[in-house]
Tab-separated table of C-alpha atoms and ligand atoms in Angstrom:
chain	number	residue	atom	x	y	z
A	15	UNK	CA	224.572	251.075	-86.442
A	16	UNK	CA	221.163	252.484	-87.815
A	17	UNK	CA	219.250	248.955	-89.577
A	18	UNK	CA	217.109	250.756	-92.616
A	19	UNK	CA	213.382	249.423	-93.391
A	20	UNK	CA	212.591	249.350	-97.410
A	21	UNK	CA	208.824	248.407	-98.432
A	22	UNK	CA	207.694	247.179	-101.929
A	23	UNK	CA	207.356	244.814	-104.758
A	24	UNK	CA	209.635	242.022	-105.264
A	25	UNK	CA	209.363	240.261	-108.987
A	26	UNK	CA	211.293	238.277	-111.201
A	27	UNK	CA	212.449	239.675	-114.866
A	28	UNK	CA	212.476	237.328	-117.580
A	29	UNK	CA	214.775	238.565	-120.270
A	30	UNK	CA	214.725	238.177	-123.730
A	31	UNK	CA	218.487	237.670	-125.440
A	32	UNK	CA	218.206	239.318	-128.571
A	33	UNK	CA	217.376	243.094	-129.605
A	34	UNK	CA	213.876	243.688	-131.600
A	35	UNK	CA	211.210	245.194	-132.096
A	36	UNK	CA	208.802	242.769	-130.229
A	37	UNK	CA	208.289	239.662	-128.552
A	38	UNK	CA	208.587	236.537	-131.179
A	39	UNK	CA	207.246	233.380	-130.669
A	40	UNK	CA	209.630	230.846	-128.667
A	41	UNK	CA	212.497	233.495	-129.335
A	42	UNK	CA	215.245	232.951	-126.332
A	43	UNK	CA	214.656	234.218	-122.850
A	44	UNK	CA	216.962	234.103	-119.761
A	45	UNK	CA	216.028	234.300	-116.257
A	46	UNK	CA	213.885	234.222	-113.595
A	47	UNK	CA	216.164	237.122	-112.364
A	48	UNK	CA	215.388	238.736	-108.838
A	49	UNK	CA	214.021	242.201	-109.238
A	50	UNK	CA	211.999	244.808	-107.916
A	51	UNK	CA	213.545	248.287	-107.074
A	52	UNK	CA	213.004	247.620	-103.200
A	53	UNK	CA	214.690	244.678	-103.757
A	54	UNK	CA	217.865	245.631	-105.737
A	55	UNK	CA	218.075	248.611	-103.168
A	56	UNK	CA	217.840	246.932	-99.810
A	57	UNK	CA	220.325	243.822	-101.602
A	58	UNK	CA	222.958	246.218	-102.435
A	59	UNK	CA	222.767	247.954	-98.854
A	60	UNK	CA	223.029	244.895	-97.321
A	61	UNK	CA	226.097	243.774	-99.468
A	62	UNK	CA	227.959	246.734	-98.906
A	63	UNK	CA	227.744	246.086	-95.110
A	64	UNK	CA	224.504	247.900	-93.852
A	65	UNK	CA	222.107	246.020	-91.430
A	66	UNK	CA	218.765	245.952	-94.209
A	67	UNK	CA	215.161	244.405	-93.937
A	68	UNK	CA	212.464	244.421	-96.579
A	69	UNK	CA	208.827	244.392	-96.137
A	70	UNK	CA	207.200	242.410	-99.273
A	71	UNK	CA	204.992	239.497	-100.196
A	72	UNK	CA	205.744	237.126	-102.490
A	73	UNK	CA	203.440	233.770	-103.828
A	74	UNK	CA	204.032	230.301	-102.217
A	75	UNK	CA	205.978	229.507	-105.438
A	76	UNK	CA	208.999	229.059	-107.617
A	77	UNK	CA	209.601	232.962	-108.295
A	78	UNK	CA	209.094	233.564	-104.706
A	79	UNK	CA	211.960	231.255	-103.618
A	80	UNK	CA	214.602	232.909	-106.151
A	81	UNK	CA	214.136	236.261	-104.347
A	82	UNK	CA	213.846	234.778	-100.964
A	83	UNK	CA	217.257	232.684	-101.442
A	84	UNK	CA	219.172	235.484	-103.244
A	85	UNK	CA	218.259	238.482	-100.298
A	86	UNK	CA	218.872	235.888	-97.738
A	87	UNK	CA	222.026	234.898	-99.128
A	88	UNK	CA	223.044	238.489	-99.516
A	89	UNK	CA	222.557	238.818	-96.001
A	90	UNK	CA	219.229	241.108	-96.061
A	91	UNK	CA	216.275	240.700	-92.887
A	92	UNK	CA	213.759	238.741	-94.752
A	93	UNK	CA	211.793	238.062	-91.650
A	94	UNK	CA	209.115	240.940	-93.275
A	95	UNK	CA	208.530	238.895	-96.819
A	96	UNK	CA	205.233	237.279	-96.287
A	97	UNK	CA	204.411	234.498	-98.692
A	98	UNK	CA	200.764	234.434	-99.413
A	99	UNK	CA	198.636	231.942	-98.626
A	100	UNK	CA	195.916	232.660	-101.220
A	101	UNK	CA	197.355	231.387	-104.199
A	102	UNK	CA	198.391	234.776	-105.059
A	103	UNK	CA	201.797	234.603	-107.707
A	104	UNK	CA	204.808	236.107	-107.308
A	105	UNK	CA	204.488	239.599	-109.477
A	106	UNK	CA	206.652	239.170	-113.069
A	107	UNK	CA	208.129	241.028	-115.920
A	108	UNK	CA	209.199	240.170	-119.204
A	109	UNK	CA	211.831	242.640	-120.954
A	110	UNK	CA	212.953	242.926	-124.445
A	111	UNK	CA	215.577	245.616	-125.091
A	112	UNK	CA	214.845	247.773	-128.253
A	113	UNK	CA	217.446	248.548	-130.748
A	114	UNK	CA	218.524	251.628	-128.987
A	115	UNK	CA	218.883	250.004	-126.040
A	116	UNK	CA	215.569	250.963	-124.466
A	117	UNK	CA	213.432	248.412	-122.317
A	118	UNK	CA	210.007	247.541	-122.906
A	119	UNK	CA	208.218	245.373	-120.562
A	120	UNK	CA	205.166	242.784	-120.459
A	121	UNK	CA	204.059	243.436	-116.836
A	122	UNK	CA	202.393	240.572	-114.473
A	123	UNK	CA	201.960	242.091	-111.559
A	124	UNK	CA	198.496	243.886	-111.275
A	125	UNK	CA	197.208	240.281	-109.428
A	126	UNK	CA	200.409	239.968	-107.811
A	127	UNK	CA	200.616	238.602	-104.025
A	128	UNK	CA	202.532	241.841	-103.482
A	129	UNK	CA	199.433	243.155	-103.927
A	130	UNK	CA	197.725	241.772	-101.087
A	131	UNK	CA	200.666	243.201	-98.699
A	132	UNK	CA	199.516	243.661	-94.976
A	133	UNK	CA	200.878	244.551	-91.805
A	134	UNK	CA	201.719	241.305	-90.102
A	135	UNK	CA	203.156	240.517	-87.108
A	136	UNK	CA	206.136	239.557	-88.815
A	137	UNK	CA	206.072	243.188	-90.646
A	138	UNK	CA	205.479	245.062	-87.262
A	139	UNK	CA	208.055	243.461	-85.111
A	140	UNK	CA	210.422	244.688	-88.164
A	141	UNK	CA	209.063	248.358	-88.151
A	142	UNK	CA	210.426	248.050	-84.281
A	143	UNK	CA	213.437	247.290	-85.551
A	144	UNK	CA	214.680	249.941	-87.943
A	145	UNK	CA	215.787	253.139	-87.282
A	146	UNK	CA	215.647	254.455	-91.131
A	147	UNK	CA	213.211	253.970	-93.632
A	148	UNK	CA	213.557	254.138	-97.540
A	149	UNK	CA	210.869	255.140	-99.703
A	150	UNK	CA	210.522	255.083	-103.354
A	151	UNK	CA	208.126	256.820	-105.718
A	152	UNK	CA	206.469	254.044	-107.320
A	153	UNK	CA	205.634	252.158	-104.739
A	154	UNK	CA	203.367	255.238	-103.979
A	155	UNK	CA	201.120	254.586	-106.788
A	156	UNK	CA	199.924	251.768	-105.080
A	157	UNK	CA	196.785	252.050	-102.920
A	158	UNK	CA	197.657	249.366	-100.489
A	159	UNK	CA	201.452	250.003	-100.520
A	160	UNK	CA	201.301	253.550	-99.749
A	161	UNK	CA	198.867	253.048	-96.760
A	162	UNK	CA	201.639	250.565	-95.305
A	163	UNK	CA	204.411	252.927	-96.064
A	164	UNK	CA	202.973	255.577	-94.664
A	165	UNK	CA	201.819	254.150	-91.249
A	166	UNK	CA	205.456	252.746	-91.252
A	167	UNK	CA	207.131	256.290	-91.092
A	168	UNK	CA	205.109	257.227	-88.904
A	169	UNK	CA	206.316	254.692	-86.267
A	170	UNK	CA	209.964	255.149	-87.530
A	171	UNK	CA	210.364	258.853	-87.356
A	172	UNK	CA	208.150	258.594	-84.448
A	173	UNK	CA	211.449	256.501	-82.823
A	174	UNK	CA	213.754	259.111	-83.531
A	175	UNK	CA	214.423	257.643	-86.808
A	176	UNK	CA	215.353	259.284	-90.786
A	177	UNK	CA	214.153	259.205	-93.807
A	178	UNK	CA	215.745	258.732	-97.252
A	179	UNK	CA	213.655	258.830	-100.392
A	180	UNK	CA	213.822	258.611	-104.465
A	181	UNK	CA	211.419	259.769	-106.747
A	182	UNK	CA	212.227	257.281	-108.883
A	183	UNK	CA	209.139	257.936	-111.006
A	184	UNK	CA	207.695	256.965	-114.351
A	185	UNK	CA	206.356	259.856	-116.075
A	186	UNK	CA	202.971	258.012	-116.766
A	187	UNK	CA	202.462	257.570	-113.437
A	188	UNK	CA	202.881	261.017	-111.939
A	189	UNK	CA	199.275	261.614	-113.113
A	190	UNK	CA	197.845	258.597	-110.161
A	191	UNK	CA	195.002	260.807	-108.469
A	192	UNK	CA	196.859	261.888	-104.782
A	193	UNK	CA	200.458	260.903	-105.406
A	194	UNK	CA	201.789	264.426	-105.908
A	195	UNK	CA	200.346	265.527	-102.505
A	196	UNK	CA	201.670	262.081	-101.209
A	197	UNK	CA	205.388	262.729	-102.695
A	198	UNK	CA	204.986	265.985	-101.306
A	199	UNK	CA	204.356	264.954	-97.509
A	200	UNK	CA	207.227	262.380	-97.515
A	201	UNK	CA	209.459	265.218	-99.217
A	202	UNK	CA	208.781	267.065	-96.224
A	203	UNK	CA	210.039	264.601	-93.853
A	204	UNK	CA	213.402	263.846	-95.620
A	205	UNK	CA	216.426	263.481	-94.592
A	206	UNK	CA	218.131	262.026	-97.848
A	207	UNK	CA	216.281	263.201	-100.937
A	208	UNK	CA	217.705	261.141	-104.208
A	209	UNK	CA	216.622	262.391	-107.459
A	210	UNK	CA	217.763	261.516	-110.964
A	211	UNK	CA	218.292	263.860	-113.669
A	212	UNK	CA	215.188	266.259	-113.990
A	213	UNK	CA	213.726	264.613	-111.010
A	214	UNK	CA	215.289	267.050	-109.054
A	215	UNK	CA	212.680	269.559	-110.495
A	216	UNK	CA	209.936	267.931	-109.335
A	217	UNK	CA	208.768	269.696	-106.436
A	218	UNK	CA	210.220	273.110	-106.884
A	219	UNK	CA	209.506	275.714	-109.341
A	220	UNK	CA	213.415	276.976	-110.079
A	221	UNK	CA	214.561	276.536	-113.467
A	222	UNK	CA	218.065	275.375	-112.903
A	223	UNK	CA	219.700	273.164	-111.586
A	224	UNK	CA	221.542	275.156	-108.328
A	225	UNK	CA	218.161	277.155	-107.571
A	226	UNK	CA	216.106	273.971	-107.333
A	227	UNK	CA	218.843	272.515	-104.773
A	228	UNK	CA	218.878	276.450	-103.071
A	229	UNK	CA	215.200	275.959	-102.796
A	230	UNK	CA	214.864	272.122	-101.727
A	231	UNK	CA	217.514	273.137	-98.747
A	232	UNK	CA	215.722	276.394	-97.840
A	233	UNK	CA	212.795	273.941	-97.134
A	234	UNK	CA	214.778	271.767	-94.394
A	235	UNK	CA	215.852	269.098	-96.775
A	236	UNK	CA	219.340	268.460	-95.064
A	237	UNK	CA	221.330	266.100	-98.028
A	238	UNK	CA	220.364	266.205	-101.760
A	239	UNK	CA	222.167	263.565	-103.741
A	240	UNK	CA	221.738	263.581	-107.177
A	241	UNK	CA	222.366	261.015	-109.777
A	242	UNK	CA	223.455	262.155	-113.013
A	243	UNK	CA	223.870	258.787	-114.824
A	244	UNK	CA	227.001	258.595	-116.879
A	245	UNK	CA	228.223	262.036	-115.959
A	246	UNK	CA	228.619	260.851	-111.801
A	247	UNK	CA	226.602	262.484	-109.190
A	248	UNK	CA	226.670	265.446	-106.469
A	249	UNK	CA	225.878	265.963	-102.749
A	250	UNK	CA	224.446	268.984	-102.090
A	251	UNK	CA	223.660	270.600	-97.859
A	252	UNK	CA	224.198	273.723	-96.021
A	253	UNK	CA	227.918	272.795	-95.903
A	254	UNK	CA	228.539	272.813	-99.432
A	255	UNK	CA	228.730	270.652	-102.546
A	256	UNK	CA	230.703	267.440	-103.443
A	257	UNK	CA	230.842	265.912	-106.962
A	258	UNK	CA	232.115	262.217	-107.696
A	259	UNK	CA	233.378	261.821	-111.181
A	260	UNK	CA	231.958	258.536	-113.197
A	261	UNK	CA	234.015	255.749	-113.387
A	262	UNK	CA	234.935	254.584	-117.083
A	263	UNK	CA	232.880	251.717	-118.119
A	264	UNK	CA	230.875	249.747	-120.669
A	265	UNK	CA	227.240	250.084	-120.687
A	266	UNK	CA	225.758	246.634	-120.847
A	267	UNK	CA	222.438	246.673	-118.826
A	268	UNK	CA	221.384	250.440	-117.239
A	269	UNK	CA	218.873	248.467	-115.372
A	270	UNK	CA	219.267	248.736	-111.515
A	271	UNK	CA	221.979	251.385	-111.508
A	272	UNK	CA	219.971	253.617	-109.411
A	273	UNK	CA	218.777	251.163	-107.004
A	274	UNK	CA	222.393	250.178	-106.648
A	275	UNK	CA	223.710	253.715	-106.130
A	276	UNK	CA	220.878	254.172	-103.503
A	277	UNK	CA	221.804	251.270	-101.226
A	278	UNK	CA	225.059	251.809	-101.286
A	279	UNK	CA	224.760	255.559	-100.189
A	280	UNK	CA	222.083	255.355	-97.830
A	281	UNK	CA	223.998	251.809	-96.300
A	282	UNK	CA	227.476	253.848	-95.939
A	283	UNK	CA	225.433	257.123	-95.056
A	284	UNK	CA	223.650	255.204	-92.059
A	285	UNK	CA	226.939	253.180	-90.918
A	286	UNK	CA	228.083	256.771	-90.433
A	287	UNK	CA	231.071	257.281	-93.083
A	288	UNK	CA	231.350	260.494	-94.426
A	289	UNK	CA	229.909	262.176	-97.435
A	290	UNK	CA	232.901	261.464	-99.564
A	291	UNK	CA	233.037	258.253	-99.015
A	292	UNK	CA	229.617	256.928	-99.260
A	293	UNK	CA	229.447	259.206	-102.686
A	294	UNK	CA	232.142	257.660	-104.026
A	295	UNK	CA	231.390	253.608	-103.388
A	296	UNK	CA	227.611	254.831	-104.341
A	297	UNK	CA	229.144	256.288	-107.766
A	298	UNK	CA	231.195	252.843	-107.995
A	299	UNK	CA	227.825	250.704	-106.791
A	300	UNK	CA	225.718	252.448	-110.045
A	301	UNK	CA	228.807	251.973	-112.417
A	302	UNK	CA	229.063	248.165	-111.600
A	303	UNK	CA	225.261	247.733	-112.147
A	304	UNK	CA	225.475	248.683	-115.497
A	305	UNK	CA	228.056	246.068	-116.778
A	306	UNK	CA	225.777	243.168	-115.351
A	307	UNK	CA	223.015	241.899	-117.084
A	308	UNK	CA	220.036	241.374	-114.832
A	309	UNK	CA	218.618	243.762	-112.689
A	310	UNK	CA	220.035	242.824	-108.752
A	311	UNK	CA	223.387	240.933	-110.519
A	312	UNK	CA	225.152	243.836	-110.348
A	313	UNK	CA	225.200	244.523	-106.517
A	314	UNK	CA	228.256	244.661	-104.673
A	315	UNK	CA	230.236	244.223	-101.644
A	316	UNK	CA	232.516	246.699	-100.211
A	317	UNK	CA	235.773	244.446	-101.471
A	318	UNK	CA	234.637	244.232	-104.806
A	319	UNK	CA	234.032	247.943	-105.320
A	320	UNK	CA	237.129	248.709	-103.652
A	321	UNK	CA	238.533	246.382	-106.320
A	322	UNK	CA	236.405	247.813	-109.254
A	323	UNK	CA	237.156	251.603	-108.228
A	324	UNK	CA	241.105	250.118	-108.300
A	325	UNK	CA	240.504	249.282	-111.514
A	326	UNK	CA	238.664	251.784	-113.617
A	327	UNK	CA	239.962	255.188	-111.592
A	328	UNK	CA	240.183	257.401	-114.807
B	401	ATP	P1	217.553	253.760	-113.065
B	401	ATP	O1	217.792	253.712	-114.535
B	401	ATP	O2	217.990	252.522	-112.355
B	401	ATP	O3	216.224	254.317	-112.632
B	401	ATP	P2	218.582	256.295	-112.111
B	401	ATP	O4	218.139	257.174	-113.245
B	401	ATP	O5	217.930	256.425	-110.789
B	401	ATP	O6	218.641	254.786	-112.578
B	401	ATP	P3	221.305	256.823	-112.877
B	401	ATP	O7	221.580	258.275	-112.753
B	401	ATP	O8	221.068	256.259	-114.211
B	401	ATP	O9	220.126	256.490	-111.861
B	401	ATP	O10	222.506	255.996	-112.234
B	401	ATP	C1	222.839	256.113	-110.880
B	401	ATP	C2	224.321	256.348	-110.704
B	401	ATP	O11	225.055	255.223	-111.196
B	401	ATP	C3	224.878	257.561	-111.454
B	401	ATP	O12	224.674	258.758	-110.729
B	401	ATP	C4	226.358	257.163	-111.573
B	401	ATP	O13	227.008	257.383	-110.340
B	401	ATP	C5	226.256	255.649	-111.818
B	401	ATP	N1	226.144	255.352	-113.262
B	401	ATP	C6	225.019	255.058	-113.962
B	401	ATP	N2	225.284	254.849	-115.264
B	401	ATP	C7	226.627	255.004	-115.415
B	401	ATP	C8	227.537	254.900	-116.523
B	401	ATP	N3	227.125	254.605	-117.769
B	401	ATP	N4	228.850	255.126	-116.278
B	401	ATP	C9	229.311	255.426	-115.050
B	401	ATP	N5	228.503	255.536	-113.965
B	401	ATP	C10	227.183	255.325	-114.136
């Protein structure tokens, strides 16, 4: 089996309970919850069966040791998690959910030890490892992150290894000087391109939806897989298209659905199942997210999405 490499910030998320329009004074919060979009991603892969390592840096504290313990215990290579020695903290978030349902978000992560991330020993002898690397948009926005990424597919598609990326981009950062002509170069070396929604727009100037997958697979993009949130997702390459339906459920917390359908694909994709398959417990992985509050508490194993497909097959 192929092990894949993922790169990025971990964080907590502290969550407040109740909807509003702000943050009130000593109003009730739950957490510290695991987080980061690495994170979730390279947690579900691993639950669903794939062999998974991370690449990260976390602070010598508290908020360190709840990621550290969960991906462990989830069974993902943590060997590439440095935990900084400079009194750096473990980045965190604090979320409120508006009354539509919306997130907004007190960031602490611009001093973060995540930002301080080098290439250790420790992250090297990983690199050597992994045969497949996942990249995600945002963690191109950062300066030090992207320089580590990058040097890191080099050496992996330099072993003979793929590629597998999503956007997953914030409109208000698409503007970061560079990061378009970055996106651009790593689009060029995909081998699993992810988008969500109108993402799949992003680097092609067709105005629907099948001539911007005609045109992304004229350009030697082999697999397109796009999420479409509540309405399922579709695989597009030269051999056709397959949809997956979305499983019936309740919307509860949308956070981490991506992530979730992301590991799961690219884990069954690289354990070599078919198409079919790894669409469908993908589709199951981003439906299961969203009925657990907490960003990574709604990853998976295999048995329990067999069990939750069981159950909710409309
Ligand atoms: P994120 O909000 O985490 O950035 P995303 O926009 O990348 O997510 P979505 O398209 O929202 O990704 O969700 C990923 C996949 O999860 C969908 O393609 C679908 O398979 C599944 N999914 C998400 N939301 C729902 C839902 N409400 N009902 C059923 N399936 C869902």
């Amino acid at each position: 089996d192929k092990r894949l490499l993922t790169i990025g910030e971990v964080l907590v998320e502290i969550v407040a309970t109740t909807k509003g329009d702000g943050f009130r004074a000593a109003q009730p919060l739950i957490g510290p919850f695991p987080s980061g979009a690495p994170a979730i991603f390279v947690d579900q892969a691993a639950r669903i069966g794939a062999e998974a390592a991370i690449i990260s840096r976390v602070g010598a504290d508290d908020f360190g040791k709840v990621n550290l313990d969960r991906l462990a215990a989830d069974g993902v290579d943590i060997s590439g998690i440095a935990v900084a020695d400079d009194g750096a903290p473990t980045g965190s978030a604090f979320v409120r959910y508006r009354g539509d349902g919306s997130r907004a978000f007190v960031f602490n992560i611009a001093h973060s030890a995540c930002g301080q991330l080098e290439l250790t020993r420790e992250a090297e002898a990983v690199i050597e490892r992994c045969s497949h690397i996942h990249v995600m948009g945002t963690a191109l926005s950062a300066p030090g992150l992207s320089h580590l990424i990058k040097a890191a597919i080099v050496r992996i598609k330099g072993q003979g290894g793929t590629l597998s990326f999503d956007p997953n981009l914030r409109p208000e950062i698409l503007d970061t000087p560079g990061l378009r002509s970055a996106l651009g170069e790593i689009l060029a070396q995909t081998d699993v391109f992810l988008p969500s929604g109108d993402e799949i727009f992003l680097f092609t100037e067709a105005q629907d939806e099948a001539g911007a997958v005609k045109d992304l697979l004229a350009r030697g993009i082999p697999e397109i897989v796009l999420k479409r949130g509540a309405k399922g997702a579709s695989h597009f390459c030269a051999a056709g298209r397959t949809d997956v339906a979305p499983l019936a459920v309740e919307e509860i917390d949308p956070t981490g659905a991506g992530d979730c359908f992301g590991g799961a694909f690219v884990g069954m994709w690289l354990m070599g199942h078919p198409v079919e398959e790894a669409l469908a417990y993908a589709n199951a992985a981003g439906a299961h997210a969203v009925t657990r509050v907490g960003p990574m508490e709604g990853t998976a194993t295999r048995a329990e999405l067999d069990q939750f497909m069981k159950d909710r097959t409309r």
